[in-house]
PDB file of C-alpha atoms in Angstrom:
ATOM      1  CA  MET M  14      -8.727  -6.485  23.310  1.00 35.00           C
ATOM      2  CA  ALA M  15      -9.637  -9.910  21.625  1.00 37.00           C
ATOM      3  CA  GLY M  16     -13.533 -10.043  20.818  1.00 37.00           C
ATOM      4  CA  ILE M  17     -14.306  -6.608  21.897  1.00 36.00           C
ATOM      5  CA  GLY M  18     -17.292  -5.280  19.607  1.00 38.00           C
ATOM      6  CA  ARG M  19     -16.088  -7.523  16.615  1.00 37.00           C
ATOM      7  CA  GLN M  20     -17.758  -9.193  14.354  1.00 39.00           C
ATOM      8  CA  PRO M  21     -16.826 -11.727  12.178  1.00 40.00           C
ATOM      9  CA  CYS M  22     -17.283 -11.074   8.851  1.00 42.00           C
ATOM     10  CA  LYS M  23     -16.145 -13.135   5.568  1.00 40.00           C
ATOM     11  CA  VAL M  24     -14.118 -11.111   2.610  1.00 41.00           C
ATOM     12  CA  ALA M  25     -14.361 -12.578  -0.792  1.00 43.00           C
ATOM     13  CA  LEU M  26     -12.200 -11.306  -3.205  1.00 44.00           C
ATOM     14  CA  GLN M  27     -11.913 -12.513  -6.730  1.00 44.00           C
ATOM     15  CA  GLY M  28      -9.715 -15.586  -7.302  1.00 46.00           C
ATOM     16  CA  VAL M  29      -9.353 -16.343  -3.372  1.00 45.00           C
ATOM     17  CA  SER M  30     -11.552 -18.807  -1.790  1.00 45.00           C
ATOM     18  CA  SER M  31     -13.815 -17.544   1.513  1.00 43.00           C
ATOM     19  CA  ASP M  32     -11.590 -19.719   3.458  1.00 46.00           C
ATOM     20  CA  ASP M  33      -8.598 -18.247   2.425  1.00 43.00           C
ATOM     21  CA  VAL M  34      -9.428 -14.836   3.778  1.00 42.00           C
ATOM     22  CA  THR M  35     -11.170 -13.796   7.136  1.00 42.00           C
ATOM     23  CA  THR M  36     -11.605 -10.518   8.440  1.00 40.00           C
ATOM     24  CA  THR M  37     -13.203  -8.705  11.163  1.00 44.00           C
ATOM     25  CA  ARG M  38     -14.848  -5.246  11.497  1.00 47.00           C
ATOM     26  CA  ALA M  39     -15.630  -3.243  14.438  1.00 46.00           C
ATOM     27  CA  ASP M  40     -19.241  -2.644  14.844  1.00 45.00           C
ATOM     28  CA  ILE M  41     -19.420   1.154  15.491  1.00 46.00           C
ATOM     29  CA  THR M  42     -22.761   0.905  16.866  1.00 47.00           C
ATOM     30  CA  THR M  43     -21.585  -1.261  19.434  1.00 50.00           C
ATOM     31  CA  ALA M  44     -17.840  -0.339  20.230  1.00 55.00           C
ATOM     32  CA  PRO M  45     -17.012   0.287  23.744  1.00 55.00           C
ATOM     33  CA  ALA M  46     -16.281   3.814  24.105  1.00 65.00           C
ATOM     34  CA  SER M  47     -13.664   2.774  26.527  1.00 78.00           C
ATOM     35  CA  ARG M  48     -11.083   1.202  24.603  1.00 86.00           C
ATOM     36  CA  THR M  49      -7.589   2.814  25.572  1.00 93.00           C
ATOM     37  CA  ASP M  50      -5.408   4.467  23.002  1.00 92.00           C
ATOM     38  CA  LEU M  51      -3.299   0.920  22.817  1.00 94.00           C
ATOM     39  CA  ASP M  52      -6.440  -1.010  22.544  1.00 94.00           C
ATOM     40  CA  LEU M  53      -7.347   1.185  18.899  1.00 92.00           C
ATOM     41  CA  ALA M  54      -3.703   1.250  17.840  1.00 92.00           C
ATOM     42  CA  GLU M  55      -3.402  -2.634  18.502  1.00 95.00           C
ATOM     43  CA  GLU M  56      -6.694  -2.865  16.041  1.00 94.00           C
ATOM     44  CA  LEU M  57      -5.681  -0.419  13.480  1.00 93.00           C
ATOM     45  CA  LEU M  58      -2.480  -2.521  13.002  1.00 94.00           C
ATOM     46  CA  ALA M  59      -4.343  -5.684  12.588  1.00 96.00           C
ATOM     47  CA  THR M  60      -6.767  -4.472  10.180  1.00 93.00           C
ATOM     48  CA  TYR M  61      -3.916  -2.459   7.989  1.00 92.00           C
ATOM     49  CA  GLY M  62      -2.436  -6.374   8.364  1.00 94.00           C
ATOM     50  CA  ARG M  63      -5.459  -7.847   7.152  1.00 94.00           C
ATOM     51  CA  LEU M  64      -5.631  -5.479   4.533  1.00 91.00           C
ATOM     52  CA  ARG M  65      -2.458  -5.709   2.941  1.00 89.00           C
ATOM     53  CA  ARG M  66      -2.893  -9.730   3.342  1.00 90.00           C
ATOM     54  CA  ALA M  67      -6.211  -9.695   1.555  1.00 88.00           C
ATOM     55  CA  LEU M  68      -4.433  -6.886  -1.337  1.00 88.00           C
ATOM     56  CA  LEU M  69      -1.699  -9.352  -1.400  1.00 85.00           C
ATOM     57  CA  ALA M  70      -3.571 -12.085  -1.724  1.00 84.00           C
ATOM     58  CA  VAL M  71      -4.957 -11.201  -5.515  1.00 82.00           C
ATOM     59  CA  LYS M  72      -1.360  -9.873  -6.714  1.00 82.00           C
ATOM     60  CA  THR M  73      -0.562 -10.489 -10.476  1.00 80.00           C
ATOM     61  CA  ASP M  74       2.660  -9.212 -10.701  1.00 84.00           C
ATOM     62  CA  ASP M  75       5.967 -10.528  -9.360  1.00 86.00           C
ATOM     63  CA  ILE M  76       7.176  -7.283  -7.779  1.00 90.00           C
ATOM     64  CA  THR M  77       7.989  -7.967  -4.233  1.00 88.00           C
ATOM     65  CA  PRO M  78       6.427  -5.892  -1.403  1.00 86.00           C
ATOM     66  CA  THR M  79       9.983  -4.261  -0.468  1.00 91.00           C
ATOM     67  CA  GLN M  80      10.552  -3.652  -4.312  1.00 94.00           C
ATOM     68  CA  SER M  81       7.082  -2.024  -4.553  1.00 91.00           C
ATOM     69  CA  ALA M  82       8.167   0.243  -1.561  1.00 92.00           C
ATOM     70  CA  VAL M  83      11.541   1.229  -3.389  1.00 96.00           C
ATOM     71  CA  ILE M  84       9.413   1.718  -6.665  1.00 96.00           C
ATOM     72  CA  GLY M  85       6.863   4.234  -4.435  1.00 94.00           C
ATOM     73  CA  ARG M  86      10.116   6.080  -3.368  1.00 96.00           C
ATOM     74  CA  LEU M  87      11.634   6.227  -6.488  1.00 97.00           C
ATOM     75  CA  ILE M  88       8.247   8.062  -7.431  1.00 96.00           C
ATOM     76  CA  ARG M  89       8.057  10.565  -4.489  1.00 94.00           C
ATOM     77  CA  ASP M  90      11.238  11.389  -4.267  1.00 95.00           C
ATOM     78  CA  GLY M  91      13.266  10.749  -7.644  1.00 94.00           C
ATOM     79  CA  ALA M  92      16.681   9.279  -8.117  1.00 95.00           C
ATOM     80  CA  GLN M  93      18.368   8.211  -5.453  1.00 95.00           C
ATOM     81  CA  SER M  94      21.702   6.031  -4.346  1.00 95.00           C
ATOM     82  CA  THR M  95      21.273   2.597  -2.835  1.00 95.00           C
ATOM     83  CA  ALA M  96      22.523   3.585   0.469  1.00 95.00           C
ATOM     84  CA  ASP M  97      20.084   6.324   0.344  1.00 95.00           C
ATOM     85  CA  LEU M  98      17.166   4.375  -0.054  1.00 97.00           C
ATOM     86  CA  ALA M  99      18.368   1.647   2.493  1.00 97.00           C
ATOM     87  CA  ARG M 100      18.372   4.313   4.980  1.00 96.00           C
ATOM     88  CA  ALA M 101      14.850   5.677   4.078  1.00 95.00           C
ATOM     89  CA  GLU M 102      13.464   2.252   4.175  1.00 94.00           C
ATOM     90  CA  GLY M 103      15.132   1.352   7.394  1.00 95.00           C
ATOM     91  CA  VAL M 104      17.559  -1.858   5.814  1.00 95.00           C
ATOM     92  CA  ARG M 105      20.953  -2.493   5.438  1.00 96.00           C
ATOM     93  CA  PRO M 106      22.615  -1.234   2.200  1.00 95.00           C
ATOM     94  CA  GLN M 107      23.380  -4.981   0.801  1.00 96.00           C
ATOM     95  CA  SER M 108      19.600  -5.893   1.169  1.00 96.00           C
ATOM     96  CA  MET M 109      18.817  -2.890  -0.468  1.00 97.00           C
ATOM     97  CA  GLY M 110      21.457  -3.830  -3.215  1.00 96.00           C
ATOM     98  CA  ALA M 111      19.687  -6.742  -3.515  1.00 97.00           C
ATOM     99  CA  THR M 112      16.328  -5.160  -4.074  1.00 97.00           C
ATOM    100  CA  VAL M 113      17.655  -2.726  -6.719  1.00 97.00           C
ATOM    101  CA  ALA M 114      19.184  -5.489  -8.579  1.00 97.00           C
ATOM    102  CA  GLY M 115      15.582  -7.444  -8.703  1.00 96.00           C
ATOM    103  CA  LEU M 116      14.249  -4.125 -10.152  1.00 97.00           C
ATOM    104  CA  VAL M 117      16.871  -3.702 -12.729  1.00 97.00           C
ATOM    105  CA  GLU M 118      17.196  -7.464 -14.027  1.00 97.00           C
ATOM    106  CA  GLN M 119      13.423  -6.774 -14.548  1.00 96.00           C
ATOM    107  CA  GLY M 120      13.695  -3.677 -15.882  1.00 97.00           C
ATOM    108  CA  LEU M 121      11.825  -1.541 -13.457  1.00 97.00           C
ATOM    109  CA  ALA M 122      14.832   0.536 -12.535  1.00 98.00           C
ATOM    110  CA  VAL M 123      18.148   1.327 -14.133  1.00 98.00           C
ATOM    111  CA  ARG M 124      21.466   2.524 -12.114  1.00 96.00           C
ATOM    112  CA  GLU M 125      23.625   5.528 -13.670  1.00 94.00           C
ATOM    113  CA  SER M 126      25.785   7.939 -12.985  1.00 92.00           C
ATOM    114  CA  ASP M 127      24.651  10.413 -10.348  1.00 87.00           C
ATOM    115  CA  PRO M 128      24.503  14.044 -12.134  1.00 86.00           C
ATOM    116  CA  GLU M 129      25.815  16.144  -9.143  1.00 85.00           C
ATOM    117  CA  ASP M 130      28.531  13.638  -7.925  1.00 85.00           C
ATOM    118  CA  GLY M 131      29.676  11.261 -10.889  1.00 82.00           C
ATOM    119  CA  ARG M 132      31.743   9.138  -8.590  1.00 87.00           C
ATOM    120  CA  ARG M 133      28.278   7.778  -6.975  1.00 90.00           C
ATOM    121  CA  ALA M 134      25.348   5.994  -8.908  1.00 93.00           C
ATOM    122  CA  VAL M 135      21.767   6.538  -8.164  1.00 96.00           C
ATOM    123  CA  VAL M 136      18.976   4.293  -9.157  1.00 97.00           C
ATOM    124  CA  ARG M 137      16.304   5.543 -11.048  1.00 96.00           C
ATOM    125  CA  LEU M 138      12.982   3.988 -12.329  1.00 97.00           C
ATOM    126  CA  THR M 139      11.892   3.408 -16.185  1.00 97.00           C
ATOM    127  CA  ALA M 140       8.953   3.717 -18.064  1.00 97.00           C
ATOM    128  CA  ALA M 141       8.156   0.013 -17.143  1.00 96.00           C
ATOM    129  CA  GLY M 142       8.717   0.652 -13.551  1.00 96.00           C
ATOM    130  CA  HIS M 143       6.121   3.464 -13.808  1.00 95.00           C
ATOM    131  CA  GLU M 144       3.503   1.654 -16.030  1.00 94.00           C
ATOM    132  CA  ALA M 145       4.003  -1.421 -13.271  1.00 92.00           C
ATOM    133  CA  ARG M 146       3.342   0.912 -10.542  1.00 91.00           C
ATOM    134  CA  ASP M 147       0.360   1.932 -11.863  1.00 91.00           C
ATOM    135  CA  GLY M 148      -0.872  -0.940 -12.850  1.00 89.00           C
ATOM    136  CA  SER M 149      -0.287  -2.660  -9.806  1.00 88.00           C
ATOM    137  CA  ARG M 150      -2.158   0.126  -7.884  1.00 89.00           C
ATOM    138  CA  ALA M 151      -5.173   0.409 -10.060  1.00 90.00           C
ATOM    139  CA  THR M 152      -5.484  -3.492  -9.449  1.00 88.00           C
ATOM    140  CA  ARG M 153      -5.425  -2.836  -5.628  1.00 89.00           C
ATOM    141  CA  ALA M 154      -7.893   0.292  -6.044  1.00 91.00           C
ATOM    142  CA  ARG M 155     -10.388  -1.559  -8.540  1.00 91.00           C
ATOM    143  CA  LEU M 156     -10.865  -4.265  -5.449  1.00 89.00           C
ATOM    144  CA  ILE M 157     -11.001  -1.828  -2.829  1.00 91.00           C
ATOM    145  CA  ALA M 158     -13.747  -0.085  -4.595  1.00 94.00           C
ATOM    146  CA  GLU M 159     -15.422  -3.319  -5.196  1.00 92.00           C
ATOM    147  CA  ARG M 160     -15.730  -3.919  -1.950  1.00 90.00           C
ATOM    148  CA  LEU M 161     -16.942  -0.160  -1.044  1.00 93.00           C
ATOM    149  CA  ALA M 162     -19.538  -0.724  -3.160  1.00 94.00           C
ATOM    150  CA  GLY M 163     -21.072  -2.838  -1.126  1.00 92.00           C
ATOM    151  CA  LEU M 164     -20.888  -0.722   1.898  1.00 94.00           C
ATOM    152  CA  PRO M 165     -24.009   1.120   3.615  1.00 96.00           C
ATOM    153  CA  ALA M 166     -24.220   4.756   3.290  1.00 94.00           C
ATOM    154  CA  ASP M 167     -23.889   5.054   6.837  1.00 96.00           C
ATOM    155  CA  ASP M 168     -20.434   2.930   6.751  1.00 95.00           C
ATOM    156  CA  ARG M 169     -18.794   4.906   4.017  1.00 94.00           C
ATOM    157  CA  THR M 170     -19.284   8.037   5.611  1.00 95.00           C
ATOM    158  CA  ALA M 171     -17.920   6.236   8.569  1.00 95.00           C
ATOM    159  CA  LEU M 172     -15.099   5.256   6.343  1.00 94.00           C
ATOM    160  CA  GLU M 173     -14.641   8.625   4.790  1.00 94.00           C
ATOM    161  CA  ARG M 174     -14.262  10.758   8.145  1.00 95.00           C
ATOM    162  CA  SER M 175     -11.880   7.896   9.608  1.00 94.00           C
ATOM    163  CA  LEU M 176      -9.421   8.190   6.442  1.00 93.00           C
ATOM    164  CA  THR M 177      -9.250  12.617   7.815  1.00 93.00           C
ATOM    165  CA  VAL M 178      -8.227  10.826  10.754  1.00 93.00           C
ATOM    166  CA  LEU M 179      -5.505   8.662   9.731  1.00 92.00           C
ATOM    167  CA  GLY M 180      -4.442  11.216   7.248  1.00 92.00           C
ATOM    168  CA  ASP M 181      -4.106  13.929  10.560  1.00 92.00           C
ATOM    169  CA  LEU M 182      -2.429  11.210  12.818  1.00 90.00           C
ATOM    170  CA  ILE M 183       0.033  10.042  10.220  1.00 88.00           C
ATOM    171  CA  ASP M 184       1.056  13.930   9.295  1.00 85.00           C
ATOM    172  CA  ASP M 185       1.570  14.916  12.875  1.00 71.00           C
TER     173      ASP M 185
END
């Protein structure tokens, strides 16, 4: 798959040297139609990884990626036990306990009695946790919006369509 229909492209990110982050994008006009599903899947994973690393390179808070995932889950699903969070995130309960402890220590979450079963503790996000997530998300969105502003109209249209297709793939 390496080099098939790909062109190097430097990414300029605020606070990051152009030598620190290099990415590539598929040239839609010259990409061969013969790529297999596996080739596309590998390229999608590689692109996701590059985007994730680029966003991590400019992050300004002390929240780890795992903590961020837990904050997102608590926002979406509400208060949960550490065991439920561990199952949902695919990690050991001991690892999730350490992640939750970090969130509690930072004041982003609290442990409290489960209202349905007082013997169990649940983790709930605090107002500071919501604010941290909102701030982090806004920073990342601004960074991406700055990059989108420089896209030609046809690339922007292709990206919009790709987001619809990706959403459909994920929802299946």
